[in-house]
Coordinates of C-alpha atoms and ligand atoms in Angstrom, one line a residue:
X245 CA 2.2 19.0 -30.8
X246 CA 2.4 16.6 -27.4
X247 CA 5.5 14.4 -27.8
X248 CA 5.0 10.6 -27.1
X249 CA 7.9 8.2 -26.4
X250 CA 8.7 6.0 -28.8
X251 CA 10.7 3.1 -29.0
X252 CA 13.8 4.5 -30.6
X253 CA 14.1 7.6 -27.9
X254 CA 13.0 5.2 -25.2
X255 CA 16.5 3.7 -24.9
X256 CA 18.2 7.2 -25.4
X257 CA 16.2 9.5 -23.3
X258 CA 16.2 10.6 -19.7
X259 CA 14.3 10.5 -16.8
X260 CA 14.1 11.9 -13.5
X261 CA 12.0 10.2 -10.6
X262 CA 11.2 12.9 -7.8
X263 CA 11.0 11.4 -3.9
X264 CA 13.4 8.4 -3.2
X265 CA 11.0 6.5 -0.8
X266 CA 9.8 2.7 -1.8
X267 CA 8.3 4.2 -4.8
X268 CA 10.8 6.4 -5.9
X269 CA 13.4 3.5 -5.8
X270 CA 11.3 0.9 -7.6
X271 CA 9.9 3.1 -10.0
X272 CA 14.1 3.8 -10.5
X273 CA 14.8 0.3 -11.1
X274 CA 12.0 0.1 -13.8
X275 CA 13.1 3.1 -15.4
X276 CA 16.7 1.3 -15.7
X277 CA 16.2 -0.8 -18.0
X278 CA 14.3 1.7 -20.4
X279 CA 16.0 5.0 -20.4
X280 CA 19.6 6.1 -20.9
X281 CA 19.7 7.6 -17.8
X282 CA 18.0 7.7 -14.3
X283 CA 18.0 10.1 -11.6
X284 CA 16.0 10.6 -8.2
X285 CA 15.8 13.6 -6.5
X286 CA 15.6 13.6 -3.0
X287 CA 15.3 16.3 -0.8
X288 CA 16.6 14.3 2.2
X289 CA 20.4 13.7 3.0
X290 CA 20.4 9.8 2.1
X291 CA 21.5 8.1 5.3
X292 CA 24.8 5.9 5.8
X293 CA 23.2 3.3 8.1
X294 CA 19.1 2.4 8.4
X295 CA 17.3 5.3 10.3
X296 CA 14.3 7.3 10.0
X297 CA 14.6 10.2 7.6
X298 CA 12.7 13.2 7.8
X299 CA 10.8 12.9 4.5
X300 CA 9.2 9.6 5.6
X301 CA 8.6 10.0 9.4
X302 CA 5.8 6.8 8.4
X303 CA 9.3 4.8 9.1
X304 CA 8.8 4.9 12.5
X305 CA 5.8 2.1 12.7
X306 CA 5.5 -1.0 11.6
X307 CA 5.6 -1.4 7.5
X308 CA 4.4 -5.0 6.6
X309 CA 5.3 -6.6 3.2
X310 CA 1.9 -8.0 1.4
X311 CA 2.7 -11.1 -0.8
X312 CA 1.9 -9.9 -4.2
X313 CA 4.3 -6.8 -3.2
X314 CA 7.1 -9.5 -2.0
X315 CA 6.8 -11.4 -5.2
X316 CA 7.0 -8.2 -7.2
X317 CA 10.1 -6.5 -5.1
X318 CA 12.1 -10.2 -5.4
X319 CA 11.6 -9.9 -9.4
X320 CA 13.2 -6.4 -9.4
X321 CA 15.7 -7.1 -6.3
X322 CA 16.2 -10.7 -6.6
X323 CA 17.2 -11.8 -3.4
X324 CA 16.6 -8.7 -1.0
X325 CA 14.7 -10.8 1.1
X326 CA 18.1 -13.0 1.8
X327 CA 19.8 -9.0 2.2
X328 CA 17.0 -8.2 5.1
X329 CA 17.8 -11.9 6.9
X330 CA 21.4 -11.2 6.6
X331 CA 20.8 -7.8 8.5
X332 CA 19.2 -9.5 11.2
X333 CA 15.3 -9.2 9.9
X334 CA 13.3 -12.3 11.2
X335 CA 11.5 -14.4 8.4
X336 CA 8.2 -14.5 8.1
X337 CA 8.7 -18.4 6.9
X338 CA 7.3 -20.8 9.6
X339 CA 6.9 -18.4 11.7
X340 CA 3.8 -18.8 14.6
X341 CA 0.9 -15.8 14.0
X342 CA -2.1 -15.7 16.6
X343 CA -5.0 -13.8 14.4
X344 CA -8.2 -12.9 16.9
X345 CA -10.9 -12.1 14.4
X346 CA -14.4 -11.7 15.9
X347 CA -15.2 -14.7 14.9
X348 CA -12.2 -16.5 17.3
X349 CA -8.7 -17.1 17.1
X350 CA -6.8 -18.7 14.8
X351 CA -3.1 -19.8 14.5
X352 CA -1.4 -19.3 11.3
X353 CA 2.1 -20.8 9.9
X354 CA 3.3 -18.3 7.1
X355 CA 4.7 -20.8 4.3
X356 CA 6.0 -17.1 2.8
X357 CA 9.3 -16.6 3.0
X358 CA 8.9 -12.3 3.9
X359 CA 11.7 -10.6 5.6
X360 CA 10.1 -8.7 8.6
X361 CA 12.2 -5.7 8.9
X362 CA 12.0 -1.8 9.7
X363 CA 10.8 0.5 6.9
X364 CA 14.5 2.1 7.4
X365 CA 16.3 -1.2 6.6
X366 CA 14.2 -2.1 4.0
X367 CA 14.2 1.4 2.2
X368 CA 18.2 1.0 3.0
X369 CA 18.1 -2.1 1.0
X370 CA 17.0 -1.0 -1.5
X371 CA 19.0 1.9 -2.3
X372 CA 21.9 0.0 -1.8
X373 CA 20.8 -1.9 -4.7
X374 CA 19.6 1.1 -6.9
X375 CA 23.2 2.9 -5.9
X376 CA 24.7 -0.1 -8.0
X377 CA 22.9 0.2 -11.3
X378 CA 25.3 2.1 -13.7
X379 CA 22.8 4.4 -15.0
X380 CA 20.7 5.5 -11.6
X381 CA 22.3 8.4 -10.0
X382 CA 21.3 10.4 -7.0
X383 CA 21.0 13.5 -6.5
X384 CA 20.2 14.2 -2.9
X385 CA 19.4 17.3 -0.2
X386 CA 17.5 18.9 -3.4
X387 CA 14.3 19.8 -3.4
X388 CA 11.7 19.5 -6.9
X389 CA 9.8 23.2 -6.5
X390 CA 8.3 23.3 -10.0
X391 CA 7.8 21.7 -13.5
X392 CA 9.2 23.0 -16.8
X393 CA 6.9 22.3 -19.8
X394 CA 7.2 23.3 -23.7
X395 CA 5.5 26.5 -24.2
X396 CA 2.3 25.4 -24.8
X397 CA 2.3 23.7 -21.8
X398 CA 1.3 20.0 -23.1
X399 CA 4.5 18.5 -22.5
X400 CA 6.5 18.2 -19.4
X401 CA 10.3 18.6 -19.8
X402 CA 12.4 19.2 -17.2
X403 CA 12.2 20.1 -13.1
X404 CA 12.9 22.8 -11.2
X405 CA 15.1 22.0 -8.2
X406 CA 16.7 24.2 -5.6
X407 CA 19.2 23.2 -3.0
X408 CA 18.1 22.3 0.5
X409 CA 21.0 23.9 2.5
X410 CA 24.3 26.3 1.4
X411 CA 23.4 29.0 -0.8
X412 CA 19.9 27.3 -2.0
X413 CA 21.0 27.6 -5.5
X414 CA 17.7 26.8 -8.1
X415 CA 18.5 24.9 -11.5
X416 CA 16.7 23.2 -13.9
X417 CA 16.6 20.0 -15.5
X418 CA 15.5 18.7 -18.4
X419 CA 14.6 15.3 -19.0
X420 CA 12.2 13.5 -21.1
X421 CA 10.1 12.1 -18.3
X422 CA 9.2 13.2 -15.0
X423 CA 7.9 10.6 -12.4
X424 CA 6.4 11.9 -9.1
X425 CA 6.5 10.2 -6.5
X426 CA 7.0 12.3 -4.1
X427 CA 4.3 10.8 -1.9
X428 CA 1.4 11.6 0.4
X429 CA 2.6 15.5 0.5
X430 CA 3.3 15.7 -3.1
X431 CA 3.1 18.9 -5.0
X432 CA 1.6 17.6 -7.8
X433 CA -1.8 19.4 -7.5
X434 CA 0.2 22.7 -7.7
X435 CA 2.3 22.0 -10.5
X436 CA -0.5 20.8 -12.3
X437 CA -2.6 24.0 -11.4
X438 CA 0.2 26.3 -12.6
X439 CA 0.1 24.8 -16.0
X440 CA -3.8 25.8 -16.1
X441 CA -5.2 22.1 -16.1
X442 CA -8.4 21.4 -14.4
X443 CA -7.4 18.3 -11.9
X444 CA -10.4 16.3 -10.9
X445 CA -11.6 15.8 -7.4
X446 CA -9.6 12.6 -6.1
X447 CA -11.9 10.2 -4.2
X448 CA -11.4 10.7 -0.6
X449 CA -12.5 8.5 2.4
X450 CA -12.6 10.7 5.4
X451 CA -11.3 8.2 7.7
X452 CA -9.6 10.0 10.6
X453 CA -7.1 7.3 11.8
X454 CA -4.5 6.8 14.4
X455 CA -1.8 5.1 15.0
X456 CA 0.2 4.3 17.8
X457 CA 3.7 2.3 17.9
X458 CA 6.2 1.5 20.3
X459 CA 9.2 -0.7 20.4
X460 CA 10.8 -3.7 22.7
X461 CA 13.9 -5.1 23.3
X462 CA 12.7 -8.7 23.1
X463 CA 14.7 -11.5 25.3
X464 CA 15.3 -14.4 23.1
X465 CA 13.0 -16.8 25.1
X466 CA 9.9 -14.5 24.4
X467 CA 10.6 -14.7 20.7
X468 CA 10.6 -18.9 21.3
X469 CA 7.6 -18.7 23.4
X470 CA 5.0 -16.3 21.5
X471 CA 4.9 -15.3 18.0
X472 CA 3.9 -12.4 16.1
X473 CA -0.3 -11.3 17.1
X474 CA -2.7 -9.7 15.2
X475 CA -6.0 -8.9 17.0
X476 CA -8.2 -7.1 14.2
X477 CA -10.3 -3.9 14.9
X478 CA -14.3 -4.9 16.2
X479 CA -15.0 -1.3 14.9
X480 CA -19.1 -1.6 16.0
X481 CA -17.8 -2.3 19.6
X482 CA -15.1 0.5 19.1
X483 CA -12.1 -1.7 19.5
X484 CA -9.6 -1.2 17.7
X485 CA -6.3 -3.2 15.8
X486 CA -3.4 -3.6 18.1
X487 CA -0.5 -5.8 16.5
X488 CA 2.9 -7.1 17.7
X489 CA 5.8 -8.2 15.8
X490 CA 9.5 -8.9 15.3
X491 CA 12.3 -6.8 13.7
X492 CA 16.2 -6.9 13.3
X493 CA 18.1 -6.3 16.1
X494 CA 15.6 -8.2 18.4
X495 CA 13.3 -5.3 18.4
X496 CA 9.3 -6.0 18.9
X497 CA 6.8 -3.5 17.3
X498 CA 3.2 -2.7 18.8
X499 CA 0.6 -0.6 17.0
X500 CA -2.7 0.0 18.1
X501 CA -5.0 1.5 15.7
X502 CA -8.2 3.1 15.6
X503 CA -10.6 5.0 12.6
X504 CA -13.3 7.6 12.9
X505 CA -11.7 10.0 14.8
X506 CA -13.8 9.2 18.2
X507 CA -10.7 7.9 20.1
X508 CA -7.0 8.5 19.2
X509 CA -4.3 5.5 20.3
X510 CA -2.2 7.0 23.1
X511 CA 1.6 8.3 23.4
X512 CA 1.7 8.3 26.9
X513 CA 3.1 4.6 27.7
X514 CA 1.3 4.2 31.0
X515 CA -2.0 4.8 29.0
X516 CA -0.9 3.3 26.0
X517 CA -0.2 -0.2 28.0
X518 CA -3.9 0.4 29.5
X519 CA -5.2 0.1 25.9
X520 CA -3.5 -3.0 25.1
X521 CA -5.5 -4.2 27.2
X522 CA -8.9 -3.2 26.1
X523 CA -8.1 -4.8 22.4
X524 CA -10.1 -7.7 21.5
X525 CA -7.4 -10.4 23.4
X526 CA -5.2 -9.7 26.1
X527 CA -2.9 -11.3 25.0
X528 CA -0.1 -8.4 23.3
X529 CA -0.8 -6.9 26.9
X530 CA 0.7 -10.1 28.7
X531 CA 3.6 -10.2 25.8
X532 CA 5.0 -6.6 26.3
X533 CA 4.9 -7.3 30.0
X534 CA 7.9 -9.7 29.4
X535 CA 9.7 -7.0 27.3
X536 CA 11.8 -4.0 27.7
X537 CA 10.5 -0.9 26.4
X538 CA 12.8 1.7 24.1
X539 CA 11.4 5.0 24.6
X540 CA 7.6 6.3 24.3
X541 CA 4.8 5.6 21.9
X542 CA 4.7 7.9 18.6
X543 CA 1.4 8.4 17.2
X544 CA 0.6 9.0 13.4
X545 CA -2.8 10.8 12.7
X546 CA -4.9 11.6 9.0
X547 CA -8.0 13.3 8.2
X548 CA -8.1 11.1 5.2
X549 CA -7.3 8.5 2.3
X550 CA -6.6 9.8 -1.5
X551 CA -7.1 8.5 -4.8
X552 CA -6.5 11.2 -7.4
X553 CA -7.8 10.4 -10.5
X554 CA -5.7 11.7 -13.3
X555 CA -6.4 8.8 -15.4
X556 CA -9.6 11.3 -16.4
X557 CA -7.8 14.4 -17.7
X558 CA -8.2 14.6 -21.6
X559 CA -5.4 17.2 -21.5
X560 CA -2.8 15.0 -19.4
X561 CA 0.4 16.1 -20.2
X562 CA 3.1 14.1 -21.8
X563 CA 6.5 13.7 -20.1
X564 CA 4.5 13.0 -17.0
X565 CA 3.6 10.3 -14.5
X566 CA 2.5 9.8 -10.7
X567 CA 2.8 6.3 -8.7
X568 CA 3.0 5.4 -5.2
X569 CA 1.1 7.6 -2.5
X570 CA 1.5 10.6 -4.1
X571 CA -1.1 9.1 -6.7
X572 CA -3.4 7.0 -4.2
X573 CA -2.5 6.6 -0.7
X574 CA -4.6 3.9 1.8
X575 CA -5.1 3.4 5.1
X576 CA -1.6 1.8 5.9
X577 CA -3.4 -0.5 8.9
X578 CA -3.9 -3.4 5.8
X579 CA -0.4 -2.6 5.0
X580 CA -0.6 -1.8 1.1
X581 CA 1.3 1.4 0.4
X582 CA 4.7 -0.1 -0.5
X583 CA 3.2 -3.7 -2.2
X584 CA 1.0 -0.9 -4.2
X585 CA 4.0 1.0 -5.6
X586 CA 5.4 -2.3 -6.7
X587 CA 2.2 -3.2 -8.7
X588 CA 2.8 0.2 -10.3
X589 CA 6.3 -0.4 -10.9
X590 CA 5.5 -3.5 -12.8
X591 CA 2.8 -1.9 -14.6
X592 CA 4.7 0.8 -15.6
X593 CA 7.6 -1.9 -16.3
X594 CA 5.2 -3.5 -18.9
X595 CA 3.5 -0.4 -20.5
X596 CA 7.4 1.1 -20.8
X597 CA 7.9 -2.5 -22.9
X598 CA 4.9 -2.5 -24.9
X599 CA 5.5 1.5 -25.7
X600 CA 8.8 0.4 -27.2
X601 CA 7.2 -2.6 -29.4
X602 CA 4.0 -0.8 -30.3
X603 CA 4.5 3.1 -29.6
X604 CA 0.9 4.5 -28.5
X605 CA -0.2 8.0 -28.8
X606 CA -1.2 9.1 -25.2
X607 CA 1.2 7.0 -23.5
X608 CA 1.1 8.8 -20.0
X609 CA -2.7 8.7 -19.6
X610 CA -2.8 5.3 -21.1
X611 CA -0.4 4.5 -17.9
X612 CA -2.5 6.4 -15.2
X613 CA -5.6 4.7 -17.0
X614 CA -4.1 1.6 -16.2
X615 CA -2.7 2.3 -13.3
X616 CA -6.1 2.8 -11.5
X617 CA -7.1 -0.9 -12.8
X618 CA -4.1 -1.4 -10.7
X619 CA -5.2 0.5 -7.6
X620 CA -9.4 -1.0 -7.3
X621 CA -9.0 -3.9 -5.5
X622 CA -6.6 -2.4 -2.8
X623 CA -8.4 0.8 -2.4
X624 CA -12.1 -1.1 -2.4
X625 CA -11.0 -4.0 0.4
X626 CA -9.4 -0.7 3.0
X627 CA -12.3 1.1 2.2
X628 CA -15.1 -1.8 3.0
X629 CA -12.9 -2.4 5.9
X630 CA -12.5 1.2 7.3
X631 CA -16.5 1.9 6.4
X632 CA -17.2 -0.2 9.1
X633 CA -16.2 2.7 11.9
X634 CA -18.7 5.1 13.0
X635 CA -17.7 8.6 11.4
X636 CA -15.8 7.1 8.0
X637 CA -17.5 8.4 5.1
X638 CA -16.2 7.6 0.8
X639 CA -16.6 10.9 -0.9
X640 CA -16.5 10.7 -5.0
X641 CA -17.9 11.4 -7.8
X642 CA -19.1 7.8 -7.7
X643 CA -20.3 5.7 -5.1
X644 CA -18.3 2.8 -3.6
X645 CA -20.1 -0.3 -5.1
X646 CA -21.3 -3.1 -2.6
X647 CA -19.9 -1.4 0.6
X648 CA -22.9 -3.7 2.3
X649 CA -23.1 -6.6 1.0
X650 CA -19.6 -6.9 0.9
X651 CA -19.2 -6.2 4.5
X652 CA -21.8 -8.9 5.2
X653 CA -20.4 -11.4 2.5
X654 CA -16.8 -11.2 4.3
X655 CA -18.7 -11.7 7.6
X656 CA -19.7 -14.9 6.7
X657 CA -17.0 -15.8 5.0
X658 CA -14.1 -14.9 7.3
X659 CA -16.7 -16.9 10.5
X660 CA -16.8 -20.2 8.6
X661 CA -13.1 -20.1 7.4
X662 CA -12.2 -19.7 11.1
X663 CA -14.7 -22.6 12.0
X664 CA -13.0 -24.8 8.9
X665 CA -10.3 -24.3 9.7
X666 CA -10.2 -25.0 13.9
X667 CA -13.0 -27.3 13.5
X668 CA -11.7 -29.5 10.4
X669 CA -8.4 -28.4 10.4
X670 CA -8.8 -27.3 6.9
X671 CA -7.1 -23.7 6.4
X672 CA -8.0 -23.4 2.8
X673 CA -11.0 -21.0 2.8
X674 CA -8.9 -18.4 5.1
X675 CA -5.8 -19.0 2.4
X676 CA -7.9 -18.0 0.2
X677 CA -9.0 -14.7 2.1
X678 CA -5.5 -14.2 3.4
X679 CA -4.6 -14.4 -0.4
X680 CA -6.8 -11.7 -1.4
X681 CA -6.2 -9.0 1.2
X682 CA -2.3 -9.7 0.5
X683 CA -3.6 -8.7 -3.2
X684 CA -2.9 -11.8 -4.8
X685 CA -6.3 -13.3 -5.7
X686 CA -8.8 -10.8 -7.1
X687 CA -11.9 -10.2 -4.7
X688 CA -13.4 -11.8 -7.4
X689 CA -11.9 -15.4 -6.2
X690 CA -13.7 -15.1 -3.2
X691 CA -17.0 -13.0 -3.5
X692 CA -19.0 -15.3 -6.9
X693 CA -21.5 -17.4 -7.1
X694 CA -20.6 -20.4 -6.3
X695 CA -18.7 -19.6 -3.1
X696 CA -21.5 -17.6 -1.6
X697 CA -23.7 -21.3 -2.4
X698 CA -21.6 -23.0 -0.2
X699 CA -21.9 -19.6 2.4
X700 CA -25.3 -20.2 2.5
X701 CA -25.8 -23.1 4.6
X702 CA -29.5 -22.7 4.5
X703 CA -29.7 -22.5 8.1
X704 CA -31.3 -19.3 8.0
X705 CA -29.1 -17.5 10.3
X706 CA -29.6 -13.6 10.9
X707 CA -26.3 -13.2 8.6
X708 CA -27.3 -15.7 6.2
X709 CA -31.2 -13.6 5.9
X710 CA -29.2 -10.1 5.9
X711 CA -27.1 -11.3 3.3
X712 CA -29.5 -12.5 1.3
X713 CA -31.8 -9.3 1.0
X714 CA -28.8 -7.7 0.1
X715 CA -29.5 -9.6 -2.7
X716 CA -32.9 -8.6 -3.1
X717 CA -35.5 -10.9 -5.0
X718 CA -33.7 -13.0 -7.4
X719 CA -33.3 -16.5 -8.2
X720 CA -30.1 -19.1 -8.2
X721 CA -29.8 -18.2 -11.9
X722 CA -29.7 -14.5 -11.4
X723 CA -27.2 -14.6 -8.8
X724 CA -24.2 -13.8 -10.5
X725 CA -25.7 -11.4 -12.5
X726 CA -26.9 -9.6 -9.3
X727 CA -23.0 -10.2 -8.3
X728 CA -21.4 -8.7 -11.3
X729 CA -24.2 -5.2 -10.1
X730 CA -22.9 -5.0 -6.6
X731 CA -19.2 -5.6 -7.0
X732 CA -16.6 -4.2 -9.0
X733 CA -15.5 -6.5 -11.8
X734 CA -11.7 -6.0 -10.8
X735 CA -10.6 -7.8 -14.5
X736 CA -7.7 -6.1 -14.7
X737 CA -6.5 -6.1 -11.7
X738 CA -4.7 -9.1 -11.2
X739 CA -3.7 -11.1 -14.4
X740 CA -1.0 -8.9 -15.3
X741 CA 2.0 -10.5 -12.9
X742 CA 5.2 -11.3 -14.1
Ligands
LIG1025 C1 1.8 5.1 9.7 C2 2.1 4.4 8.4 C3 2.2 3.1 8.4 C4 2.4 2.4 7.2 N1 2.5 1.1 7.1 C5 2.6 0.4 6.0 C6 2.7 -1.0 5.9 O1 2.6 -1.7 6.9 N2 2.9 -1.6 4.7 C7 2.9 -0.8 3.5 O2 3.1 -1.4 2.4 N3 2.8 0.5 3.6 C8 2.7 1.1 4.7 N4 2.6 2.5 4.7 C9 2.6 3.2 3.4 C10 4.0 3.4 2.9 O3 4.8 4.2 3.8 C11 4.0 4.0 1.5 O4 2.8 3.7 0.8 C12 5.1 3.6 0.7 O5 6.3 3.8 1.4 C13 5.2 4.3 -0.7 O6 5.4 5.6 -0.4 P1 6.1 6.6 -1.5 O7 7.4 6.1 -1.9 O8 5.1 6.9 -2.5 O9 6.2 7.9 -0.6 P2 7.2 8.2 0.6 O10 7.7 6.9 1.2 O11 6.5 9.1 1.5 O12 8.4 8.9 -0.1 C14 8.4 10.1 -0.6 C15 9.8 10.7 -0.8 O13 9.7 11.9 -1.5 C16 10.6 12.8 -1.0 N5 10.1 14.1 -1.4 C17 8.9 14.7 -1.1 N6 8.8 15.8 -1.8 C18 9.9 16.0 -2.5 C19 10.3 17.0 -3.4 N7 9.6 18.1 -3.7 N8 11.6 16.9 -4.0 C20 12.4 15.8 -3.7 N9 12.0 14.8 -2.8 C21 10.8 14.9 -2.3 C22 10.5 12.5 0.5 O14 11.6 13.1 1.3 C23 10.4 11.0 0.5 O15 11.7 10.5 0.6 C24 2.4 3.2 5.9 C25 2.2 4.5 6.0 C26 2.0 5.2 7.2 C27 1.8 6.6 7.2

């Protein structure tokens, strides 16, 4: 017989949460509030001050806060935005950004109020808060090797954990729910495979990106003088992303980034300067000139993008979930990892409520079920934007709806908000796609009928014609019909914020 929560063990039970990275710690908080007691496992020593640990080397480059994961992390750390500022983390609020799209430049003031800070200080945060809720505890420099389920094997119940140094003692223990989220290495597949269940093929895009990042001491007149730069990727002229921006301690961050595994970013700083300059501007090239470099370039490089899809496994066992990257992890370029593992920490925040009002049989699946509503518009937007590289390819048991004419409707959109908005002063269309790629609007807000009347000028451009054969033969009334065909519908991706 699988065991389900319900809302009378809810408040008693236990739970263990296995990785304490961004996920790990907000799916901790969650958990707070609806078990007894909470405890994360982390195989790392926790650190006394903000540095890179070796269980998330990803620390080292830049980790950008979206604003649907800001609004999410200030619910369940009200205030840690103030916490980052006090530390010496810039805000985002007011501050300059020049964006070079291929379609021109474009200067943005962020109205957000974002703290832009190191993964490490924000990760630091963070725990400092978890370390102060009575019922968390930590238990650190221990490693998860294993699951423990009932004998039949349909219900999770405990870990297996084994020391990381001394004598390298094992134990196990048992809880009433186990949370992976151990992230992009996860063993997950393993454990699963040891308990004879058949785990589907995740969805992979075979994106082969790289990364490099390097950081600045930046002189305080710099700071006054040029603000943070994005120039985005022109991925049919193979030029990449390259980025600059501001941390605590008057540190600068550059990234240059590249997909299709043609040409990796460089390490080596004379080269790496050399490619600054072949972006799309010159302009991060000129910047870094007037700062002083700390140490070399470190590069980041992966085959690939996962989406597992547990959601589909009749035989899910109970006792068990999976959230942040160890579940789905994206190509971190657009900056959704961490703003993703708050959306599941909310979700899971309101399935755990509504489990205790209205217990459900098949909680856990029902959670990973809704958990991939969650996950489509993130994982859709990276993976239009990545197909755009030679040599990036979306393998799954189902194809990636409206990889096209999505590519050609954001075309047209994103050159005619940059036109609005230098020509008539009138940022609102590019709010509205900034909006949407921070994962607050549905893709839905932007890609109907209506706005792609007012794309189509009638002026019979060659991206107006391409656009519409995408389309194919229909007439006015059909179009949203032929819409709700190409794109994903996306319902329930959005309307469940706080
Ligand atoms: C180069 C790069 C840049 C990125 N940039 C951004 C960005 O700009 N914005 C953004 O939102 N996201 C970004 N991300 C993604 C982001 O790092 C993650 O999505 C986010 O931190 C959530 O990760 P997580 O907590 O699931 O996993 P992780 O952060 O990887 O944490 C997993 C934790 O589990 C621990 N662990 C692993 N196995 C075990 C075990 N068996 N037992 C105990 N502990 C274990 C690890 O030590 C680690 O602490 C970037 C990623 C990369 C690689």
């Amino acid at each position: 017989m699988k065991k389900t929560l319900t809302s009378r063990q809810l408040k008693k039970e236990k739970a263990i949460v296995i990785g304490g990275g961004i996920a790990g710690l907000l799916t901790a908080r969650v958990l707070s509030d609806h078990y007894e007691e909470v405890m994360i496992v982390e195989r790392d020593e926790l650190p006394q001050e903000p540095s890179i640990r070796p269980g998330t080397p990803q620390s080292f480059h830049p980790h950008r806060i979206l604003s649907r994961g800001n609004m999410i992390m200030e619910r369940f750390f009200p205030g840690y935005v103030d916490d980052l500022l006090n530390k010496g983390a810039p805000s985002t609020q007011n501050e300059k950004i020049i964006l070079f799209t291929p379609y021109g430049s474009l200067e943005m003031v962020t109205p957000e109020k974002i703290a832009s800070s190191s993964r490490a200080l924000l990760e630091w945060t963070f725990r400092k808060r978890v370390q102060k809720i009575s019922n968390v505890r930590f238990l650190s420099k221990l490693e998860v090797i294993g699951l423990q389920t009932s004998d039949n094997q349909s219900q999770v119940t405990g870990v297996h954990i084994k020391e990381r140094s001394g004598q390298k003692q094992e134990r196990t223990v048992a809880v009433d729910l186990v949370v992976d989220t151990s992230g992009r290495f996860s063993k997950i597949i393993k454990w699963l495979e040891a308990m004879e269940l058949e785990v589907p093929q995740p969805e992979r895009l075979k994106v082969s990106l790289g990364y490099s990042t390097r950081y600045y001491h930046v002189p305080p007149h710099v700071k006054e003088k040029w603000g943070g730069v994005i120039s985005e990727a022109q991925p049919t002229k193979g030029i990449g992303t390259g980025m600059l921006g501001y941390i605590e301690e008057n540190m600068a961050q550059t990234l240059l980034f590249s997909a299709g595994g043609v040409h990796y970013p460089s390490t080596n700083p004379e080269e790496y300067e050399k490619e600054l300059q072949t972006l799309a501007t010159p302009i991060i090239a000129e910047v870094v000139k007037e700062l002083e470099p700390i140490g070399a370039p470190r590069g980041y490089r992966t085959p690939e993008s996962v989406r597992q899809h547990f959601e589909q496994m009749e035989d899910w066992p109970s006792g068990l979930l999976v959230l942040g990257d160890a579940l789905c992890n994206f190509d971190p370029i657009y900056g959704q990892g961490m703003t993703l593992a708050a959306i599941e920490a909310e979700m899971l925040d309101i399935c755990l409520s509504e489990q205790r009002h209205t217990p459900q049989p098949n909680f856990e699946r029902k959670v990973l079920q809704r958990m991939q509503e969650a996950i489509e518009p993130a994982w859709w937007l990276s993976s239009i934007a990545d197909l755009r590289w030679k040599g990036v390819e979306h393998v799954g048991a189902e194809p990636l709806k409206g990889v096209s004419f999505a590519q050609k409707y954001i075309d047209l959109y994103v050159k005619q908000a940059v036109k609005r908005a230098n020509e008539k002063n009138d940022p609102t269309m590019f709010l509205q796609y900034f909006m949407m790629n921070g994962l607050v609007l549905s893709p839905r807000e932007i890609i109907n009928a209506s706005t792609l009347n007012m794309l189509l000028t009638g002026a019979e451009t060659l991206e107006e014609k391409q656009l519409l054969a995408e389309l194919g033969n229909i007439d006015q009334k059909q179009i949203q019909e032929r819409l709700n065909e190409l794109i994903p519908s996306f319902s329930l991706a959005v309307d469940e914020k706080a």
